[in-house]
PDB file of N, CA and C in Angstrom:
ATOM      1  N   MET X  16     -81.704  34.449  53.638  1.00  0.00           N
ATOM      2  CA  MET X  16     -82.523  33.883  54.695  1.00  0.00           C
ATOM      3  C   MET X  16     -81.797  33.913  56.036  1.00  0.00           C
ATOM      4  N   GLY X  17     -80.469  33.830  56.045  1.00  0.00           N
ATOM      5  CA  GLY X  17     -79.746  33.731  57.308  1.00  0.00           C
ATOM      6  C   GLY X  17     -78.908  34.955  57.611  1.00  0.00           C
ATOM      7  N   THR X  18     -78.473  35.035  58.851  1.00  0.00           N
ATOM      8  CA  THR X  18     -77.563  36.081  59.277  1.00  0.00           C
ATOM      9  C   THR X  18     -76.462  35.436  60.098  1.00  0.00           C
ATOM     10  N   ARG X  19     -75.362  36.156  60.276  1.00  0.00           N
ATOM     11  CA  ARG X  19     -74.226  35.636  61.030  1.00  0.00           C
ATOM     12  C   ARG X  19     -74.583  35.531  62.513  1.00  0.00           C
ATOM     13  N   HIS X  20     -74.090  34.488  63.182  1.00  0.00           N
ATOM     14  CA  HIS X  20     -74.391  34.257  64.590  1.00  0.00           C
ATOM     15  C   HIS X  20     -73.344  33.313  65.169  1.00  0.00           C
ATOM     16  N   ASP X  21     -73.474  32.969  66.425  1.00  0.00           N
ATOM     17  CA  ASP X  21     -72.494  32.140  67.117  1.00  0.00           C
ATOM     18  C   ASP X  21     -72.552  30.660  66.758  1.00  0.00           C
ATOM     19  N   TYR X  22     -73.523  30.223  65.995  1.00  0.00           N
ATOM     20  CA  TYR X  22     -73.678  28.806  65.689  1.00  0.00           C
ATOM     21  C   TYR X  22     -73.035  28.386  64.375  1.00  0.00           C
ATOM     22  N   THR X  23     -72.363  29.297  63.693  1.00  0.00           N
ATOM     23  CA  THR X  23     -71.718  28.908  62.444  1.00  0.00           C
ATOM     24  C   THR X  23     -70.609  27.895  62.714  1.00  0.00           C
ATOM     25  N   GLY X  24     -70.313  27.093  61.696  1.00  0.00           N
ATOM     26  CA  GLY X  24     -69.268  26.093  61.814  1.00  0.00           C
ATOM     27  C   GLY X  24     -69.802  24.714  61.493  1.00  0.00           C
ATOM     28  N   LEU X  25     -69.004  23.711  61.807  1.00  0.00           N
ATOM     29  CA  LEU X  25     -69.346  22.331  61.484  1.00  0.00           C
ATOM     30  C   LEU X  25     -70.027  21.647  62.663  1.00  0.00           C
ATOM     31  N   TRP X  26     -71.137  20.964  62.375  1.00  0.00           N
ATOM     32  CA  TRP X  26     -71.890  20.175  63.341  1.00  0.00           C
ATOM     33  C   TRP X  26     -71.952  18.756  62.814  1.00  0.00           C
ATOM     34  N   ALA X  27     -71.859  17.771  63.688  1.00  0.00           N
ATOM     35  CA  ALA X  27     -71.865  16.375  63.242  1.00  0.00           C
ATOM     36  C   ALA X  27     -72.521  15.482  64.278  1.00  0.00           C
ATOM     37  N   THR X  28     -73.095  14.369  63.794  1.00  0.00           N
ATOM     38  CA  THR X  28     -73.604  13.350  64.708  1.00  0.00           C
ATOM     39  C   THR X  28     -72.400  12.712  65.406  1.00  0.00           C
ATOM     40  N   ALA X  29     -72.643  12.047  66.514  1.00  0.00           N
ATOM     41  CA  ALA X  29     -71.551  11.447  67.300  1.00  0.00           C
ATOM     42  C   ALA X  29     -70.705  10.494  66.466  1.00  0.00           C
ATOM     43  N   ASP X  30     -71.329   9.765  65.541  1.00  0.00           N
ATOM     44  CA  ASP X  30     -70.573   8.828  64.706  1.00  0.00           C
ATOM     45  C   ASP X  30     -69.970   9.478  63.461  1.00  0.00           C
ATOM     46  N   GLY X  31     -70.230  10.779  63.265  1.00  0.00           N
ATOM     47  CA  GLY X  31     -69.668  11.503  62.120  1.00  0.00           C
ATOM     48  C   GLY X  31     -70.328  11.187  60.793  1.00  0.00           C
ATOM     49  N   GLU X  32     -71.370  10.379  60.805  1.00  0.00           N
ATOM     50  CA  GLU X  32     -72.037   9.974  59.571  1.00  0.00           C
ATOM     51  C   GLU X  32     -72.724  11.152  58.878  1.00  0.00           C
ATOM     52  N   ILE X  33     -73.297  12.059  59.667  1.00  0.00           N
ATOM     53  CA  ILE X  33     -73.967  13.241  59.115  1.00  0.00           C
ATOM     54  C   ILE X  33     -73.226  14.469  59.611  1.00  0.00           C
ATOM     55  N   ARG X  34     -72.824  15.300  58.667  1.00  0.00           N
ATOM     56  CA  ARG X  34     -72.057  16.506  58.965  1.00  0.00           C
ATOM     57  C   ARG X  34     -72.736  17.695  58.303  1.00  0.00           C
ATOM     58  N   GLN X  35     -72.878  18.760  59.057  1.00  0.00           N
ATOM     59  CA  GLN X  35     -73.580  19.928  58.539  1.00  0.00           C
ATOM     60  C   GLN X  35     -72.733  21.169  58.793  1.00  0.00           C
ATOM     61  N   ALA X  36     -72.360  21.842  57.721  1.00  0.00           N
ATOM     62  CA  ALA X  36     -71.595  23.083  57.819  1.00  0.00           C
ATOM     63  C   ALA X  36     -72.562  24.248  57.736  1.00  0.00           C
ATOM     64  N   LEU X  37     -72.646  25.029  58.821  1.00  0.00           N
ATOM     65  CA  LEU X  37     -73.445  26.248  58.826  1.00  0.00           C
ATOM     66  C   LEU X  37     -72.501  27.391  58.485  1.00  0.00           C
ATOM     67  N   LEU X  38     -72.620  27.906  57.282  1.00  0.00           N
ATOM     68  CA  LEU X  38     -71.708  28.927  56.787  1.00  0.00           C
ATOM     69  C   LEU X  38     -72.137  30.312  57.261  1.00  0.00           C
ATOM     70  N   PRO X  39     -71.192  31.247  57.406  1.00  0.00           N
ATOM     71  CA  PRO X  39     -71.523  32.583  57.903  1.00  0.00           C
ATOM     72  C   PRO X  39     -72.453  33.379  56.981  1.00  0.00           C
ATOM     73  N   ASN X  40     -72.572  32.969  55.730  1.00  0.00           N
ATOM     74  CA  ASN X  40     -73.411  33.706  54.779  1.00  0.00           C
ATOM     75  C   ASN X  40     -74.864  33.237  54.764  1.00  0.00           C
ATOM     76  N   GLY X  41     -75.257  32.385  55.734  1.00  0.00           N
ATOM     77  CA  GLY X  41     -76.632  31.922  55.803  1.00  0.00           C
ATOM     78  C   GLY X  41     -76.917  30.704  54.943  1.00  0.00           C
ATOM     79  N   ARG X  42     -75.890  30.078  54.418  1.00  0.00           N
ATOM     80  CA  ARG X  42     -76.030  28.854  53.637  1.00  0.00           C
ATOM     81  C   ARG X  42     -75.549  27.676  54.481  1.00  0.00           C
ATOM     82  N   TYR X  43     -76.036  26.484  54.145  1.00  0.00           N
ATOM     83  CA  TYR X  43     -75.539  25.276  54.797  1.00  0.00           C
ATOM     84  C   TYR X  43     -75.268  24.210  53.745  1.00  0.00           C
ATOM     85  N   ILE X  44     -74.365  23.315  54.097  1.00  0.00           N
ATOM     86  CA  ILE X  44     -74.062  22.139  53.283  1.00  0.00           C
ATOM     87  C   ILE X  44     -74.100  20.940  54.214  1.00  0.00           C
ATOM     88  N   GLU X  45     -74.915  19.948  53.858  1.00  0.00           N
ATOM     89  CA  GLU X  45     -75.008  18.748  54.682  1.00  0.00           C
ATOM     90  C   GLU X  45     -74.392  17.576  53.941  1.00  0.00           C
ATOM     91  N   ALA X  46     -73.437  16.923  54.590  1.00  0.00           N
ATOM     92  CA  ALA X  46     -72.770  15.740  54.043  1.00  0.00           C
ATOM     93  C   ALA X  46     -73.293  14.522  54.786  1.00  0.00           C
ATOM     94  N   ARG X  47     -73.425  13.412  54.059  1.00  0.00           N
ATOM     95  CA  ARG X  47     -73.897  12.156  54.659  1.00  0.00           C
ATOM     96  C   ARG X  47     -73.019  11.024  54.152  1.00  0.00           C
ATOM     97  N   GLY X  48     -72.396  10.320  55.085  1.00  0.00           N
ATOM     98  CA  GLY X  48     -71.524   9.213  54.697  1.00  0.00           C
ATOM     99  C   GLY X  48     -70.450   9.675  53.743  1.00  0.00           C
ATOM    100  N   HIS X  49     -70.367   9.029  52.578  1.00  0.00           N
ATOM    101  CA  HIS X  49     -69.349   9.381  51.590  1.00  0.00           C
ATOM    102  C   HIS X  49     -69.762  10.549  50.697  1.00  0.00           C
ATOM    103  N   LEU X  50     -71.005  11.024  50.803  1.00  0.00           N
ATOM    104  CA  LEU X  50     -71.467  12.162  49.997  1.00  0.00           C
ATOM    105  C   LEU X  50     -71.056  13.475  50.645  1.00  0.00           C
ATOM    106  N   ASP X  51     -70.233  14.243  49.953  1.00  0.00           N
ATOM    107  CA  ASP X  51     -69.804  15.536  50.490  1.00  0.00           C
ATOM    108  C   ASP X  51     -70.930  16.564  50.480  1.00  0.00           C
ATOM    109  N   VAL X  52     -71.864  16.431  49.541  1.00  0.00           N
ATOM    110  CA  VAL X  52     -73.004  17.342  49.455  1.00  0.00           C
ATOM    111  C   VAL X  52     -74.266  16.510  49.227  1.00  0.00           C
ATOM    112  N   ALA X  53     -74.939  16.178  50.316  1.00  0.00           N
ATOM    113  CA  ALA X  53     -76.213  15.469  50.207  1.00  0.00           C
ATOM    114  C   ALA X  53     -77.360  16.468  50.083  1.00  0.00           C
ATOM    115  N   TYR X  54     -77.257  17.571  50.831  1.00  0.00           N
ATOM    116  CA  TYR X  54     -78.253  18.643  50.815  1.00  0.00           C
ATOM    117  C   TYR X  54     -77.521  19.964  50.973  1.00  0.00           C
ATOM    118  N   GLN X  55     -78.116  21.017  50.430  1.00  0.00           N
ATOM    119  CA  GLN X  55     -77.604  22.364  50.654  1.00  0.00           C
ATOM    120  C   GLN X  55     -78.737  23.354  50.483  1.00  0.00           C
ATOM    121  N   GLY X  56     -78.581  24.496  51.120  1.00  0.00           N
ATOM    122  CA  GLY X  56     -79.622  25.507  51.031  1.00  0.00           C
ATOM    123  C   GLY X  56     -79.349  26.648  51.996  1.00  0.00           C
ATOM    124  N   ASP X  57     -80.431  27.304  52.401  1.00  0.00           N
ATOM    125  CA  ASP X  57     -80.351  28.463  53.290  1.00  0.00           C
ATOM    126  C   ASP X  57     -80.813  28.071  54.688  1.00  0.00           C
ATOM    127  N   TYR X  58     -80.333  28.810  55.665  1.00  0.00           N
ATOM    128  CA  TYR X  58     -80.826  28.632  57.028  1.00  0.00           C
ATOM    129  C   TYR X  58     -80.985  29.987  57.682  1.00  0.00           C
ATOM    130  N   ARG X  59     -81.831  30.006  58.707  1.00  0.00           N
ATOM    131  CA  ARG X  59     -82.045  31.218  59.497  1.00  0.00           C
ATOM    132  C   ARG X  59     -82.139  30.800  60.950  1.00  0.00           C
ATOM    133  N   ILE X  60     -81.485  31.560  61.812  1.00  0.00           N
ATOM    134  CA  ILE X  60     -81.529  31.282  63.245  1.00  0.00           C
ATOM    135  C   ILE X  60     -82.162  32.465  63.964  1.00  0.00           C
ATOM    136  N   VAL X  61     -83.143  32.160  64.796  1.00  0.00           N
ATOM    137  CA  VAL X  61     -83.764  33.155  65.660  1.00  0.00           C
ATOM    138  C   VAL X  61     -83.672  32.605  67.074  1.00  0.00           C
ATOM    139  N   GLY X  62     -82.908  33.288  67.908  1.00  0.00           N
ATOM    140  CA  GLY X  62     -82.670  32.780  69.257  1.00  0.00           C
ATOM    141  C   GLY X  62     -81.904  31.478  69.176  1.00  0.00           C
ATOM    142  N   ASN X  63     -82.486  30.407  69.681  1.00  0.00           N
ATOM    143  CA  ASN X  63     -81.858  29.084  69.641  1.00  0.00           C
ATOM    144  C   ASN X  63     -82.541  28.153  68.648  1.00  0.00           C
ATOM    145  N   HIS X  64     -83.397  28.709  67.794  1.00  0.00           N
ATOM    146  CA  HIS X  64     -84.151  27.927  66.819  1.00  0.00           C
ATOM    147  C   HIS X  64     -83.565  28.136  65.420  1.00  0.00           C
ATOM    148  N   ILE X  65     -83.401  27.040  64.665  1.00  0.00           N
ATOM    149  CA  ILE X  65     -82.878  27.120  63.311  1.00  0.00           C
ATOM    150  C   ILE X  65     -83.928  26.594  62.340  1.00  0.00           C
ATOM    151  N   GLU X  66     -84.087  27.297  61.232  1.00  0.00           N
ATOM    152  CA  GLU X  66     -84.985  26.881  60.163  1.00  0.00           C
ATOM    153  C   GLU X  66     -84.168  26.727  58.892  1.00  0.00           C
ATOM    154  N   TYR X  67     -84.394  25.630  58.183  1.00  0.00           N
ATOM    155  CA  TYR X  67     -83.670  25.314  56.960  1.00  0.00           C
ATOM    156  C   TYR X  67     -84.624  25.333  55.772  1.00  0.00           C
ATOM    157  N   GLN X  68     -84.122  25.726  54.622  1.00  0.00           N
ATOM    158  CA  GLN X  68     -84.817  25.528  53.360  1.00  0.00           C
ATOM    159  C   GLN X  68     -83.767  25.106  52.349  1.00  0.00           C
ATOM    160  N   ASP X  69     -83.857  23.850  51.886  1.00  0.00           N
ATOM    161  CA  ASP X  69     -82.856  23.403  50.923  1.00  0.00           C
ATOM    162  C   ASP X  69     -83.185  23.962  49.541  1.00  0.00           C
ATOM    163  N   ASP X  70     -82.277  23.771  48.620  1.00  0.00           N
ATOM    164  CA  ASP X  70     -82.414  24.392  47.298  1.00  0.00           C
ATOM    165  C   ASP X  70     -83.576  23.831  46.480  1.00  0.00           C
ATOM    166  N   THR X  71     -84.172  22.719  46.934  1.00  0.00           N
ATOM    167  CA  THR X  71     -85.348  22.179  46.245  1.00  0.00           C
ATOM    168  C   THR X  71     -86.645  22.706  46.848  1.00  0.00           C
ATOM    169  N   GLY X  72     -86.544  23.450  47.974  1.00  0.00           N
ATOM    170  CA  GLY X  72     -87.714  23.998  48.637  1.00  0.00           C
ATOM    171  C   GLY X  72     -88.138  23.257  49.889  1.00  0.00           C
ATOM    172  N   PHE X  73     -87.528  22.091  50.170  1.00  0.00           N
ATOM    173  CA  PHE X  73     -87.843  21.328  51.374  1.00  0.00           C
ATOM    174  C   PHE X  73     -87.453  22.131  52.607  1.00  0.00           C
ATOM    175  N   THR X  74     -88.283  22.100  53.649  1.00  0.00           N
ATOM    176  CA  THR X  74     -87.975  22.823  54.879  1.00  0.00           C
ATOM    177  C   THR X  74     -87.848  21.869  56.057  1.00  0.00           C
ATOM    178  N   ALA X  75     -87.076  22.289  57.038  1.00  0.00           N
ATOM    179  CA  ALA X  75     -86.886  21.539  58.274  1.00  0.00           C
ATOM    180  C   ALA X  75     -86.523  22.545  59.360  1.00  0.00           C
ATOM    181  N   ALA X  76     -86.501  22.083  60.598  1.00  0.00           N
ATOM    182  CA  ALA X  76     -86.182  22.975  61.711  1.00  0.00           C
ATOM    183  C   ALA X  76     -85.456  22.199  62.800  1.00  0.00           C
ATOM    184  N   GLY X  77     -84.870  22.940  63.723  1.00  0.00           N
ATOM    185  CA  GLY X  77     -84.182  22.336  64.846  1.00  0.00           C
ATOM    186  C   GLY X  77     -83.982  23.361  65.947  1.00  0.00           C
ATOM    187  N   ASP X  78     -83.382  22.919  67.038  1.00  0.00           N
ATOM    188  CA  ASP X  78     -83.121  23.793  68.172  1.00  0.00           C
ATOM    189  C   ASP X  78     -81.746  23.494  68.754  1.00  0.00           C
ATOM    190  N   PHE X  79     -81.081  24.542  69.190  1.00  0.00           N
ATOM    191  CA  PHE X  79     -79.817  24.420  69.912  1.00  0.00           C
ATOM    192  C   PHE X  79     -80.164  24.400  71.391  1.00  0.00           C
ATOM    193  N   ILE X  80     -79.827  23.298  72.061  1.00  0.00           N
ATOM    194  CA  ILE X  80     -80.121  23.147  73.483  1.00  0.00           C
ATOM    195  C   ILE X  80     -78.826  22.779  74.189  1.00  0.00           C
ATOM    196  N   ALA X  81     -78.394  23.643  75.088  1.00  0.00           N
ATOM    197  CA  ALA X  81     -77.168  23.415  75.867  1.00  0.00           C
ATOM    198  C   ALA X  81     -75.978  23.087  74.968  1.00  0.00           C
ATOM    199  N   GLY X  82     -75.830  23.828  73.861  1.00  0.00           N
ATOM    200  CA  GLY X  82     -74.681  23.654  72.971  1.00  0.00           C
ATOM    201  C   GLY X  82     -74.774  22.468  72.038  1.00  0.00           C
ATOM    202  N   VAL X  83     -75.946  21.836  71.942  1.00  0.00           N
ATOM    203  CA  VAL X  83     -76.153  20.678  71.081  1.00  0.00           C
ATOM    204  C   VAL X  83     -77.283  21.005  70.108  1.00  0.00           C
ATOM    205  N   LEU X  84     -77.120  20.637  68.846  1.00  0.00           N
ATOM    206  CA  LEU X  84     -78.137  20.874  67.827  1.00  0.00           C
ATOM    207  C   LEU X  84     -79.043  19.651  67.720  1.00  0.00           C
ATOM    208  N   HIS X  85     -80.321  19.856  67.953  1.00  0.00           N
ATOM    209  CA  HIS X  85     -81.333  18.813  67.803  1.00  0.00           C
ATOM    210  C   HIS X  85     -82.094  19.136  66.526  1.00  0.00           C
ATOM    211  N   HIS X  86     -81.930  18.281  65.508  1.00  0.00           N
ATOM    212  CA  HIS X  86     -82.475  18.568  64.181  1.00  0.00           C
ATOM    213  C   HIS X  86     -83.004  17.289  63.547  1.00  0.00           C
ATOM    214  N   ALA X  87     -84.294  17.274  63.227  1.00  0.00           N
ATOM    215  CA  ALA X  87     -84.924  16.172  62.494  1.00  0.00           C
ATOM    216  C   ALA X  87     -84.628  14.803  63.123  1.00  0.00           C
ATOM    217  N   GLY X  88     -84.723  14.729  64.435  1.00  0.00           N
ATOM    218  CA  GLY X  88     -84.477  13.476  65.130  1.00  0.00           C
ATOM    219  C   GLY X  88     -83.013  13.151  65.351  1.00  0.00           C
ATOM    220  N   MET X  89     -82.133  14.020  64.896  1.00  0.00           N
ATOM    221  CA  MET X  89     -80.688  13.808  65.071  1.00  0.00           C
ATOM    222  C   MET X  89     -80.169  14.701  66.189  1.00  0.00           C
ATOM    223  N   VAL X  90     -79.084  14.282  66.798  1.00  0.00           N
ATOM    224  CA  VAL X  90     -78.367  15.086  67.780  1.00  0.00           C
ATOM    225  C   VAL X  90     -76.993  15.346  67.178  1.00  0.00           C
ATOM    226  N   MET X  91     -76.646  16.642  67.048  1.00  0.00           N
ATOM    227  CA  MET X  91     -75.394  17.021  66.402  1.00  0.00           C
ATOM    228  C   MET X  91     -74.565  17.892  67.341  1.00  0.00           C
ATOM    229  N   TYR X  92     -73.260  17.688  67.260  1.00  0.00           N
ATOM    230  CA  TYR X  92     -72.312  18.366  68.141  1.00  0.00           C
ATOM    231  C   TYR X  92     -71.379  19.241  67.326  1.00  0.00           C
ATOM    232  N   ALA X  93     -70.973  20.374  67.903  1.00  0.00           N
ATOM    233  CA  ALA X  93     -70.027  21.270  67.228  1.00  0.00           C
ATOM    234  C   ALA X  93     -68.688  20.555  67.063  1.00  0.00           C
ATOM    235  N   ARG X  94     -68.097  20.701  65.886  1.00  0.00           N
ATOM    236  CA  ARG X  94     -66.789  20.112  65.573  1.00  0.00           C
ATOM    237  C   ARG X  94     -65.847  21.215  65.119  1.00  0.00           C
ATOM    238  N   ASP X  95     -64.570  20.968  65.285  1.00  0.00           N
ATOM    239  CA  ASP X  95     -63.547  21.920  64.826  1.00  0.00           C
ATOM    240  C   ASP X  95     -63.272  21.736  63.357  1.00  0.00           C
TER     241      ASP X  95
END
């Protein structure tokens, strides 16, 4: 579902509670609080828009705006 792009890497909310790793192979892993893997699945980016499909079939979307990921009501920032 995904291809390599400039948005790969770790994204997190300001408080670090939600962390999302966008892997170069088009997969993502989302951690929440103490859970290292709360959700995982595929993602695809077209332009500045990201579409997710987790392994259960649930879908979601977001947009990268000025270097910030806006996803499902969350604001996430690139982390090292």
